[in-house]
Structure formats: C-alpha cells, structure tokens
C-alpha cells in the first residue's frame, strides 16, 4: 500500500495542470481583496449613523471561499479523471488491479497537498481583506461588532483554520465525484452544481427555510465549526456533516468503479471463452446412413459440450 501511495504522489506532483490550478487559487485572494475594497469604499461614503448600521466583513475569508472551493474540487477530480482521459488508468490497473485500493491510495497525497495549500490560502485571504480595509477594520458597528475581525478576536483564528480544513475536504469530495463520473467535463458540472448552484438556490428560499438550508451548505460549515457562523448547526454537528460529505463522495466513487470493474471482467471472460472455442477445428457433420436419412433434411452437427454456442469438434 505504501508503494501505491508513493506512486500516486509522483502522479500528483508530475501533473502539470495541478500547478496551474494551485496558481489559479490566487483568484480567491483577489476576490477577497476586491470585495473588501468595495466594502471600504461604500463605508467611506456613509454618514456616522449609516456607518453604525453597515454590515461587517467578518474574517473576510467567506468572500472568496467559493472560488477556492471550486479550484480545490477540480484539483481532486483531475487526480483521477485525467487518467481516464489519457487512458493511463489501464496501466494503473495493471499495477494495482484492485480499483478501491487505487482510489484510496490517492487520498493521502491529495489530502496533504490540499491541507497545506488550503491553510496558506485561508490565512492569505484573511490578511488581504484586513490589509485592504486598513484602519476601517476597527470601526465599531451597532451590533457590537467591527467592520473587520482580526485573528486576536475570539473565534476568528478557529474560523480561518476551519476554512483551510474545508478546502482539503472539498478536494476529497472532488476526488469521489471524479471517480463516480469518470469524466472531467461531467465532474466539473457536478461540482459546479454543488458549490455554486445549490447555495444560490438556498438563498432564494423564504427566511425560515433559507437559514436551515444554508446551514447545510459546504461554504457555511467552517464558520459553524468555529462557532461564529450563526447557523442552526452546533460545531460538532457541522464538523460531522463535513466529514459525512467526504465519506459519501468517496463511497460513491468506490462503488461506481467497483461495479465498472465487475462489468469489464464479465465482458472479458465472455470474449475469452468465445475466442477459446473458436480455436477448435471446424466441426465434422454427423451423417446418417442413407437408409435412415430423411428426404429434405441436411446433415446436423453435434452441440458443443462447452458452455458456448460453438459446435462440438474433434478436440474434446
């Protein structure tokens, strides 16, 4: 198993698209900084009374976390769909015939890379938001909160760390979706629905349902895990739900590739059996004596004793 994990690590670091995807994660930092700039610009144009009612920016990570989620989800999906696209999966299955083992061997390298990159990205996103707000981050609002929250405030550090952990979780979810779909375009569509479409649909629901449905969205789980999100789920339930999403995705992927492996084995055994019977010499017709042959009937061949449709031959 260690050798399989080492080989998957070599695949992960040698795939050129992974470097490009990690570079694209900078767009999440740009999104956080851009939204913080718009918030600061709107805050400057308000009066003192209007500033008191101005909504806070929080830790600033939530402004670009959807972009980061999509990048890491695609990173996880490409870990397996790229092999199907280049037919490298055939060589991988020759080396590791058990498909479930091959899928599970991809988890440790992908989780390690996504965990480190996710933590770095989460802290940089927070730092970019606070740097753009500047001195306005300490402005006190009506609800007793500030326009921006620093890491020294209660719950902020845990929220940023939870955001980095959730990026590793979304990468594993992308791996499970890619294993289930086995197609890069199909995996992108499914991940876009999970990360982008479902949260937008949840925000269009009426208020009682909006809060309940929004609490189950992946982008709202990090703040609930830290206990500062204001959702309907307690921290333990939010953490368990995030882990449940990962397990469900990997289970679905392992189930689909296992069923595909059984189907391929059945087709291969049928072709092998047919080709084995075709190696037999042509059948010799069994002719009856002339006095026992009925008029208008042709010579018949004996059925093959093997389990196939070929006639029996002399090589039995």
mmCIF file of C-alpha atoms in Angstrom:
data_model
loop_
_atom_site.group_PDB
_atom_site.id
_atom_site.type_symbol
_atom_site.label_atom_id
_atom_site.label_comp_id
_atom_site.label_asym_id
_atom_site.label_seq_id
_atom_site.Cartn_x
_atom_site.Cartn_y
_atom_site.Cartn_z
ATOM 1 C CA UNK A 1 0.000 0.000 0.000
ATOM 2 C CA UNK A 2 2.890 2.369 0.757
ATOM 3 C CA UNK A 3 4.314 1.810 -2.720
ATOM 4 C CA UNK A 4 0.939 2.584 -4.280
ATOM 5 C CA UNK A 5 0.665 5.806 -2.264
ATOM 6 C CA UNK A 6 4.186 6.779 -3.342
ATOM 7 C CA UNK A 7 3.294 6.208 -6.980
ATOM 8 C CA UNK A 8 0.158 8.334 -6.611
ATOM 9 C CA UNK A 9 2.251 11.090 -5.079
ATOM 10 C CA UNK A 10 4.520 11.016 -8.133
ATOM 11 C CA UNK A 11 1.476 11.262 -10.402
ATOM 12 C CA UNK A 12 0.074 14.176 -8.426
ATOM 13 C CA UNK A 13 3.236 16.246 -8.488
ATOM 14 C CA UNK A 14 4.065 15.433 -12.119
ATOM 15 C CA UNK A 15 0.666 16.513 -13.462
ATOM 16 C CA UNK A 16 1.162 19.967 -14.916
ATOM 17 C CA UNK A 17 -2.460 21.024 -14.529
ATOM 18 C CA UNK A 18 -2.166 20.785 -10.734
ATOM 19 C CA UNK A 19 0.410 23.569 -10.701
ATOM 20 C CA UNK A 20 -1.857 25.712 -12.850
ATOM 21 C CA UNK A 21 -4.823 25.060 -10.562
ATOM 22 C CA UNK A 22 -2.889 26.000 -7.449
ATOM 23 C CA UNK A 23 -1.833 29.170 -9.240
ATOM 24 C CA UNK A 24 -5.493 29.868 -10.061
ATOM 25 C CA UNK A 25 -6.280 29.796 -6.346
ATOM 26 C CA UNK A 26 -4.826 33.309 -6.240
ATOM 27 C CA UNK A 27 -8.139 34.403 -7.753
ATOM 28 C CA UNK A 28 -9.759 33.684 -4.370
ATOM 29 C CA UNK A 29 -7.367 36.181 -2.757
ATOM 30 C CA UNK A 30 -8.220 38.720 -5.446
ATOM 31 C CA UNK A 31 -11.933 38.170 -4.774
ATOM 32 C CA UNK A 32 -11.493 38.742 -1.036
ATOM 33 C CA UNK A 33 -9.435 41.884 -1.583
ATOM 34 C CA UNK A 34 -11.823 43.214 -4.214
ATOM 35 C CA UNK A 35 -14.927 42.771 -2.070
ATOM 36 C CA UNK A 36 -13.135 44.305 0.898
ATOM 37 C CA UNK A 37 -12.233 47.297 -1.277
ATOM 38 C CA UNK A 38 -15.870 47.740 -2.313
ATOM 39 C CA UNK A 39 -16.995 47.480 1.302
ATOM 40 C CA UNK A 40 -14.453 50.072 2.412
ATOM 41 C CA UNK A 41 -15.390 52.404 -0.407
ATOM 42 C CA UNK A 42 -19.079 52.154 0.445
ATOM 43 C CA UNK A 43 -18.310 52.603 4.116
ATOM 44 C CA UNK A 44 -16.463 55.866 3.466
ATOM 45 C CA UNK A 45 -19.438 57.343 1.650
ATOM 46 C CA UNK A 46 -21.848 56.821 4.560
ATOM 47 C CA UNK A 47 -22.729 59.161 7.400
ATOM 48 C CA UNK A 48 -21.965 58.287 11.027
ATOM 49 C CA UNK A 49 -25.454 56.925 11.640
ATOM 50 C CA UNK A 50 -25.399 54.896 8.451
ATOM 51 C CA UNK A 51 -21.974 53.524 9.314
ATOM 52 C CA UNK A 52 -23.333 52.120 12.554
ATOM 53 C CA UNK A 53 -25.844 50.045 10.562
ATOM 54 C CA UNK A 54 -23.274 48.981 7.957
ATOM 55 C CA UNK A 55 -22.816 45.169 7.658
ATOM 56 C CA UNK A 56 -19.450 43.834 8.788
ATOM 57 C CA UNK A 57 -16.983 41.985 6.599
ATOM 58 C CA UNK A 58 -16.203 39.312 9.196
ATOM 59 C CA UNK A 59 -12.948 37.464 8.758
ATOM 60 C CA UNK A 60 -13.036 38.170 5.016
ATOM 61 C CA UNK A 61 -12.483 34.543 4.009
ATOM 62 C CA UNK A 62 -16.109 33.911 3.096
ATOM 63 C CA UNK A 63 -15.975 36.422 0.246
ATOM 64 C CA UNK A 64 -13.731 34.235 -1.898
ATOM 65 C CA UNK A 65 -14.183 30.799 -0.393
ATOM 66 C CA UNK A 66 -16.486 29.632 -3.210
ATOM 67 C CA UNK A 67 -13.720 30.313 -5.738
ATOM 68 C CA UNK A 68 -11.212 28.441 -3.600
ATOM 69 C CA UNK A 69 -13.626 25.541 -3.187
ATOM 70 C CA UNK A 70 -14.088 25.171 -6.919
ATOM 71 C CA UNK A 71 -10.332 25.225 -7.552
ATOM 72 C CA UNK A 72 -9.625 22.545 -4.949
ATOM 73 C CA UNK A 73 -12.593 20.445 -6.075
ATOM 74 C CA UNK A 74 -11.274 20.457 -9.644
ATOM 75 C CA UNK A 75 -7.836 19.548 -8.281
ATOM 76 C CA UNK A 76 -9.320 16.478 -6.621
ATOM 77 C CA UNK A 77 -11.391 15.494 -9.650
ATOM 78 C CA UNK A 78 -8.447 15.736 -12.050
ATOM 79 C CA UNK A 79 -6.473 13.360 -9.842
ATOM 80 C CA UNK A 80 -8.498 10.506 -11.357
ATOM 81 C CA UNK A 81 -10.345 11.855 -14.399
ATOM 82 C CA UNK A 82 -7.051 12.793 -16.048
ATOM 83 C CA UNK A 83 -6.109 9.104 -16.028
ATOM 84 C CA UNK A 84 -9.355 8.166 -17.728
ATOM 85 C CA UNK A 85 -8.888 10.926 -20.290
ATOM 86 C CA UNK A 86 -5.367 9.827 -21.218
ATOM 87 C CA UNK A 87 -6.095 6.070 -20.842
ATOM 88 C CA UNK A 88 -3.373 5.917 -18.209
ATOM 89 C CA UNK A 89 -5.909 4.202 -16.000
ATOM 90 C CA UNK A 90 -5.192 0.967 -17.870
ATOM 91 C CA UNK A 91 -1.547 0.981 -16.801
ATOM 92 C CA UNK A 92 -2.574 1.908 -13.253
ATOM 93 C CA UNK A 93 -4.993 -1.018 -13.075
ATOM 94 C CA UNK A 94 -2.342 -3.393 -14.372
ATOM 95 C CA UNK A 95 -0.084 -2.337 -11.492
ATOM 96 C CA UNK A 96 -2.946 -2.182 -8.950
ATOM 97 C CA UNK A 97 -5.788 -4.481 -10.054
ATOM 98 C CA UNK A 98 -7.991 -3.627 -7.066
ATOM 99 C CA UNK A 99 -9.783 -0.448 -8.035
ATOM 100 C CA UNK A 100 -10.801 0.510 -4.498
ATOM 101 C CA UNK A 101 -7.176 0.341 -3.359
ATOM 102 C CA UNK A 102 -6.171 2.555 -6.274
ATOM 103 C CA UNK A 103 -8.783 5.132 -5.291
ATOM 104 C CA UNK A 104 -7.889 5.103 -1.597
ATOM 105 C CA UNK A 105 -4.190 5.442 -2.415
ATOM 106 C CA UNK A 106 -4.943 8.817 -3.981
ATOM 107 C CA UNK A 107 -6.405 10.168 -0.727
ATOM 108 C CA UNK A 108 -3.231 10.739 1.384
ATOM 109 C CA UNK A 109 -1.219 12.695 -1.245
ATOM 110 C CA UNK A 110 -4.210 14.772 -2.287
ATOM 111 C CA UNK A 111 -5.245 15.484 1.303
ATOM 112 C CA UNK A 112 -1.705 16.534 2.263
ATOM 113 C CA UNK A 113 -1.333 18.932 -0.665
ATOM 114 C CA UNK A 114 -4.824 20.382 -0.239
ATOM 115 C CA UNK A 115 -4.384 20.759 3.518
ATOM 116 C CA UNK A 116 -1.139 22.723 3.267
ATOM 117 C CA UNK A 117 -2.279 24.823 0.321
ATOM 118 C CA UNK A 118 -5.693 25.396 1.905
ATOM 119 C CA UNK A 119 -4.266 26.667 5.171
ATOM 120 C CA UNK A 120 -1.870 29.010 3.413
ATOM 121 C CA UNK A 121 -4.632 30.275 1.138
ATOM 122 C CA UNK A 122 -7.084 30.839 4.015
ATOM 123 C CA UNK A 123 -4.634 32.936 6.030
ATOM 124 C CA UNK A 124 -3.585 34.932 2.957
ATOM 125 C CA UNK A 125 -7.245 35.618 2.122
ATOM 126 C CA UNK A 126 -7.819 36.917 5.643
ATOM 127 C CA UNK A 127 -4.674 39.036 5.564
ATOM 128 C CA UNK A 128 -5.611 40.522 2.179
ATOM 129 C CA UNK A 129 -9.064 41.516 3.415
ATOM 130 C CA UNK A 130 -7.693 43.139 6.562
ATOM 131 C CA UNK A 131 -4.964 44.948 4.621
ATOM 132 C CA UNK A 132 -7.473 46.466 2.197
ATOM 133 C CA UNK A 133 -9.781 47.619 4.996
ATOM 134 C CA UNK A 134 -6.886 49.163 6.903
ATOM 135 C CA UNK A 135 -7.891 51.306 9.887
ATOM 136 C CA UNK A 136 -11.567 50.968 8.979
ATOM 137 C CA UNK A 137 -11.488 47.360 10.198
ATOM 138 C CA UNK A 138 -11.588 48.599 13.810
ATOM 139 C CA UNK A 139 -14.706 50.703 13.235
ATOM 140 C CA UNK A 140 -17.353 49.700 15.759
ATOM 141 C CA UNK A 141 -20.805 48.895 14.389
ATOM 142 C CA UNK A 142 -24.192 48.947 16.018
ATOM 143 C CA UNK A 143 -24.320 45.257 16.871
ATOM 144 C CA UNK A 144 -21.079 45.492 18.849
ATOM 145 C CA UNK A 145 -19.003 44.053 16.007
ATOM 146 C CA UNK A 146 -16.289 45.695 13.983
ATOM 147 C CA UNK A 147 -16.116 46.155 10.240
ATOM 148 C CA UNK A 148 -13.279 43.636 10.083
ATOM 149 C CA UNK A 149 -12.164 40.989 12.548
ATOM 150 C CA UNK A 150 -8.526 40.258 13.322
ATOM 151 C CA UNK A 151 -7.088 36.920 14.386
ATOM 152 C CA UNK A 152 -6.873 38.090 18.002
ATOM 153 C CA UNK A 153 -10.652 38.237 18.347
ATOM 154 C CA UNK A 154 -12.466 35.170 19.714
ATOM 155 C CA UNK A 155 -13.340 32.530 17.143
ATOM 156 C CA UNK A 156 -11.610 34.185 14.184
ATOM 157 C CA UNK A 157 -8.494 32.023 14.238
ATOM 158 C CA UNK A 158 -10.595 28.868 14.513
ATOM 159 C CA UNK A 159 -12.764 30.039 11.624
ATOM 160 C CA UNK A 160 -9.768 30.601 9.352
ATOM 161 C CA UNK A 161 -8.263 27.226 10.274
ATOM 162 C CA UNK A 162 -11.612 25.523 9.659
ATOM 163 C CA UNK A 163 -11.787 27.199 6.250
ATOM 164 C CA UNK A 164 -8.401 25.706 5.358
ATOM 165 C CA UNK A 165 -9.519 22.276 6.529
ATOM 166 C CA UNK A 166 -12.698 22.512 4.490
ATOM 167 C CA UNK A 167 -10.610 23.112 1.353
ATOM 168 C CA UNK A 168 -8.906 19.763 1.913
ATOM 169 C CA UNK A 169 -12.326 18.191 2.438
ATOM 170 C CA UNK A 170 -13.704 19.663 -0.793
ATOM 171 C CA UNK A 171 -10.688 18.277 -2.664
ATOM 172 C CA UNK A 172 -11.549 14.776 -1.438
ATOM 173 C CA UNK A 173 -15.169 15.360 -2.414
ATOM 174 C CA UNK A 174 -13.938 16.261 -5.896
ATOM 175 C CA UNK A 175 -11.936 13.022 -5.976
ATOM 176 C CA UNK A 176 -15.042 10.998 -5.146
ATOM 177 C CA UNK A 177 -17.133 12.821 -7.738
ATOM 178 C CA UNK A 178 -14.435 12.319 -10.376
ATOM 179 C CA UNK A 179 -14.267 8.592 -9.602
ATOM 180 C CA UNK A 180 -18.050 8.303 -9.862
ATOM 181 C CA UNK A 181 -18.390 10.294 -13.102
ATOM 182 C CA UNK A 182 -15.042 9.279 -14.706
ATOM 183 C CA UNK A 183 -15.180 12.315 -16.971
ATOM 184 C CA UNK A 184 -13.623 15.729 -16.490
ATOM 185 C CA UNK A 185 -16.494 17.752 -18.052
ATOM 186 C CA UNK A 186 -19.086 15.752 -16.153
ATOM 187 C CA UNK A 187 -17.220 16.184 -12.875
ATOM 188 C CA UNK A 188 -16.969 19.942 -13.450
ATOM 189 C CA UNK A 189 -20.722 20.158 -13.966
ATOM 190 C CA UNK A 190 -21.491 18.196 -10.806
ATOM 191 C CA UNK A 191 -19.043 20.229 -8.726
ATOM 192 C CA UNK A 192 -20.412 23.493 -10.100
ATOM 193 C CA UNK A 193 -23.888 22.424 -9.020
ATOM 194 C CA UNK A 194 -22.696 21.518 -5.525
ATOM 195 C CA UNK A 195 -20.521 24.583 -4.928
ATOM 196 C CA UNK A 196 -22.293 27.329 -6.882
ATOM 197 C CA UNK A 197 -25.851 26.410 -7.820
ATOM 198 C CA UNK A 198 -27.109 24.886 -4.577
ATOM 199 C CA UNK A 199 -26.013 27.838 -2.348
ATOM 200 C CA UNK A 200 -27.669 30.283 -4.748
ATOM 201 C CA UNK A 201 -30.876 28.256 -4.715
ATOM 202 C CA UNK A 202 -30.774 28.131 -0.903
ATOM 203 C CA UNK A 203 -30.540 31.916 -0.749
ATOM 204 C CA UNK A 204 -33.728 32.293 -2.792
ATOM 205 C CA UNK A 205 -35.850 30.342 -0.311
ATOM 206 C CA UNK A 206 -38.092 32.064 2.260
ATOM 207 C CA UNK A 207 -36.476 33.064 5.505
ATOM 208 C CA UNK A 208 -37.244 30.036 7.725
ATOM 209 C CA UNK A 209 -36.056 27.632 5.054
ATOM 210 C CA UNK A 210 -33.176 29.857 3.955
ATOM 211 C CA UNK A 211 -31.413 29.631 7.312
ATOM 212 C CA UNK A 212 -31.976 25.902 7.613
ATOM 213 C CA UNK A 213 -30.882 25.059 4.064
ATOM 214 C CA UNK A 214 -27.947 27.475 4.212
ATOM 215 C CA UNK A 215 -26.592 25.761 7.304
ATOM 216 C CA UNK A 216 -26.095 22.567 5.312
ATOM 217 C CA UNK A 217 -24.138 24.235 2.512
ATOM 218 C CA UNK A 218 -20.406 23.498 2.499
ATOM 219 C CA UNK A 219 -19.394 27.166 2.337
ATOM 220 C CA UNK A 220 -21.188 27.891 5.636
ATOM 221 C CA UNK A 221 -19.779 24.933 7.572
ATOM 222 C CA UNK A 222 -16.336 26.411 8.530
ATOM 223 C CA UNK A 223 -17.849 29.324 10.442
ATOM 224 C CA UNK A 224 -20.299 26.994 12.180
ATOM 225 C CA UNK A 225 -17.466 24.656 13.137
ATOM 226 C CA UNK A 226 -15.702 27.609 14.745
ATOM 227 C CA UNK A 227 -18.911 28.628 16.499
ATOM 228 C CA UNK A 228 -19.121 32.101 14.943
ATOM 229 C CA UNK A 229 -21.305 31.449 11.912
ATOM 230 C CA UNK A 230 -24.709 31.998 13.426
ATOM 231 C CA UNK A 231 -26.133 28.905 11.677
ATOM 232 C CA UNK A 232 -28.524 26.347 13.022
ATOM 233 C CA UNK A 233 -25.904 23.604 13.481
ATOM 234 C CA UNK A 234 -23.664 23.241 16.550
ATOM 235 C CA UNK A 235 -19.892 22.929 15.949
ATOM 236 C CA UNK A 236 -19.818 19.156 16.414
ATOM 237 C CA UNK A 237 -22.716 18.613 14.031
ATOM 238 C CA UNK A 238 -21.166 20.904 11.413
ATOM 239 C CA UNK A 239 -17.845 19.049 11.611
ATOM 240 C CA UNK A 240 -19.616 15.693 11.385
ATOM 241 C CA UNK A 241 -21.599 16.871 8.375
ATOM 242 C CA UNK A 242 -18.430 17.936 6.563
ATOM 243 C CA UNK A 243 -16.829 14.560 7.253
ATOM 244 C CA UNK A 244 -20.032 12.866 6.125
ATOM 245 C CA UNK A 245 -19.894 14.681 2.804
ATOM 246 C CA UNK A 246 -16.358 13.412 2.239
ATOM 247 C CA UNK A 247 -17.238 9.826 3.161
ATOM 248 C CA UNK A 248 -20.346 9.873 0.969
ATOM 249 C CA UNK A 249 -18.421 11.142 -2.057
ATOM 250 C CA UNK A 250 -15.596 8.616 -1.687
ATOM 251 C CA UNK A 251 -18.062 5.782 -1.091
ATOM 252 C CA UNK A 252 -19.975 6.694 -4.234
ATOM 253 C CA UNK A 253 -16.766 6.797 -6.250
ATOM 254 C CA UNK A 254 -15.536 3.455 -4.883
ATOM 255 C CA UNK A 255 -18.902 1.821 -5.569
ATOM 256 C CA UNK A 256 -19.077 3.020 -9.169
ATOM 257 C CA UNK A 257 -15.543 1.949 -10.079
ATOM 258 C CA UNK A 258 -16.116 -1.427 -8.401
ATOM 259 C CA UNK A 259 -19.248 -2.020 -10.479
ATOM 260 C CA UNK A 260 -17.390 -0.933 -13.600
ATOM 261 C CA UNK A 261 -14.617 -3.400 -12.803
ATOM 262 C CA UNK A 262 -17.083 -6.275 -12.458
ATOM 263 C CA UNK A 263 -18.740 -5.373 -15.761
ATOM 264 C CA UNK A 264 -15.382 -5.341 -17.530
ATOM 265 C CA UNK A 265 -14.480 -8.728 -16.028
ATOM 266 C CA UNK A 266 -17.735 -10.257 -17.279
ATOM 267 C CA UNK A 267 -17.190 -8.910 -20.800
ATOM 268 C CA UNK A 268 -13.558 -10.038 -20.816
ATOM 269 C CA UNK A 269 -14.454 -13.566 -19.665
ATOM 270 C CA UNK A 270 -17.114 -13.828 -22.370
ATOM 271 C CA UNK A 271 -14.688 -12.773 -25.081
ATOM 272 C CA UNK A 272 -12.038 -15.159 -23.782
ATOM 273 C CA UNK A 273 -14.471 -18.063 -23.770
ATOM 274 C CA UNK A 274 -15.611 -17.286 -27.317
ATOM 275 C CA UNK A 275 -12.076 -16.993 -28.623
ATOM 276 C CA UNK A 276 -11.114 -20.246 -26.858
ATOM 277 C CA UNK A 277 -13.883 -22.151 -28.623
ATOM 278 C CA UNK A 278 -13.007 -20.583 -31.967
ATOM 279 C CA UNK A 279 -9.604 -22.239 -31.767
ATOM 280 C CA UNK A 280 -11.264 -25.608 -32.250
ATOM 281 C CA UNK A 281 -11.095 -27.128 -35.745
ATOM 282 C CA UNK A 282 -14.251 -26.943 -37.849
ATOM 283 C CA UNK A 283 -16.953 -29.418 -36.785
ATOM 284 C CA UNK A 284 -17.403 -32.680 -38.614
ATOM 285 C CA UNK A 285 -21.010 -33.206 -39.643
ATOM 286 C CA UNK A 286 -22.691 -36.340 -38.345
ATOM 287 C CA UNK A 287 -24.201 -38.132 -41.284
ATOM 288 C CA UNK A 288 -26.750 -40.819 -41.004
ATOM 289 C CA UNK A 289 -26.712 -43.900 -43.158
ATOM 290 C CA UNK A 290 -28.521 -43.472 -46.474
ATOM 291 C CA UNK A 291 -31.347 -45.778 -45.494
ATOM 292 C CA UNK A 292 -32.036 -43.770 -42.265
ATOM 293 C CA UNK A 293 -31.731 -40.272 -43.776
ATOM 294 C CA UNK A 294 -34.990 -38.459 -44.246
ATOM 295 C CA UNK A 295 -35.569 -36.672 -47.514
ATOM 296 C CA UNK A 296 -35.179 -32.914 -47.425
ATOM 297 C CA UNK A 297 -33.040 -32.917 -44.246
ATOM 298 C CA UNK A 298 -29.438 -31.743 -44.189
ATOM 299 C CA UNK A 299 -26.629 -33.096 -42.092
ATOM 300 C CA UNK A 300 -26.606 -31.932 -38.453
ATOM 301 C CA UNK A 301 -23.735 -31.110 -36.155
ATOM 302 C CA UNK A 302 -23.382 -32.148 -32.557
ATOM 303 C CA UNK A 303 -23.709 -29.380 -29.973
ATOM 304 C CA UNK A 304 -20.605 -28.270 -28.146
ATOM 305 C CA UNK A 305 -20.250 -29.618 -24.612
ATOM 306 C CA UNK A 306 -18.563 -26.379 -23.543
ATOM 307 C CA UNK A 307 -20.762 -23.527 -22.379
ATOM 308 C CA UNK A 308 -20.864 -21.603 -25.632
ATOM 309 C CA UNK A 309 -22.673 -21.503 -28.917
ATOM 310 C CA UNK A 310 -19.913 -23.190 -30.924
ATOM 311 C CA UNK A 311 -20.481 -26.751 -32.224
ATOM 312 C CA UNK A 312 -18.587 -29.630 -30.730
ATOM 313 C CA UNK A 313 -15.429 -30.596 -32.530
ATOM 314 C CA UNK A 314 -12.910 -33.360 -32.502
ATOM 315 C CA UNK A 315 -10.633 -31.664 -29.979
ATOM 316 C CA UNK A 316 -12.843 -32.550 -26.998
#
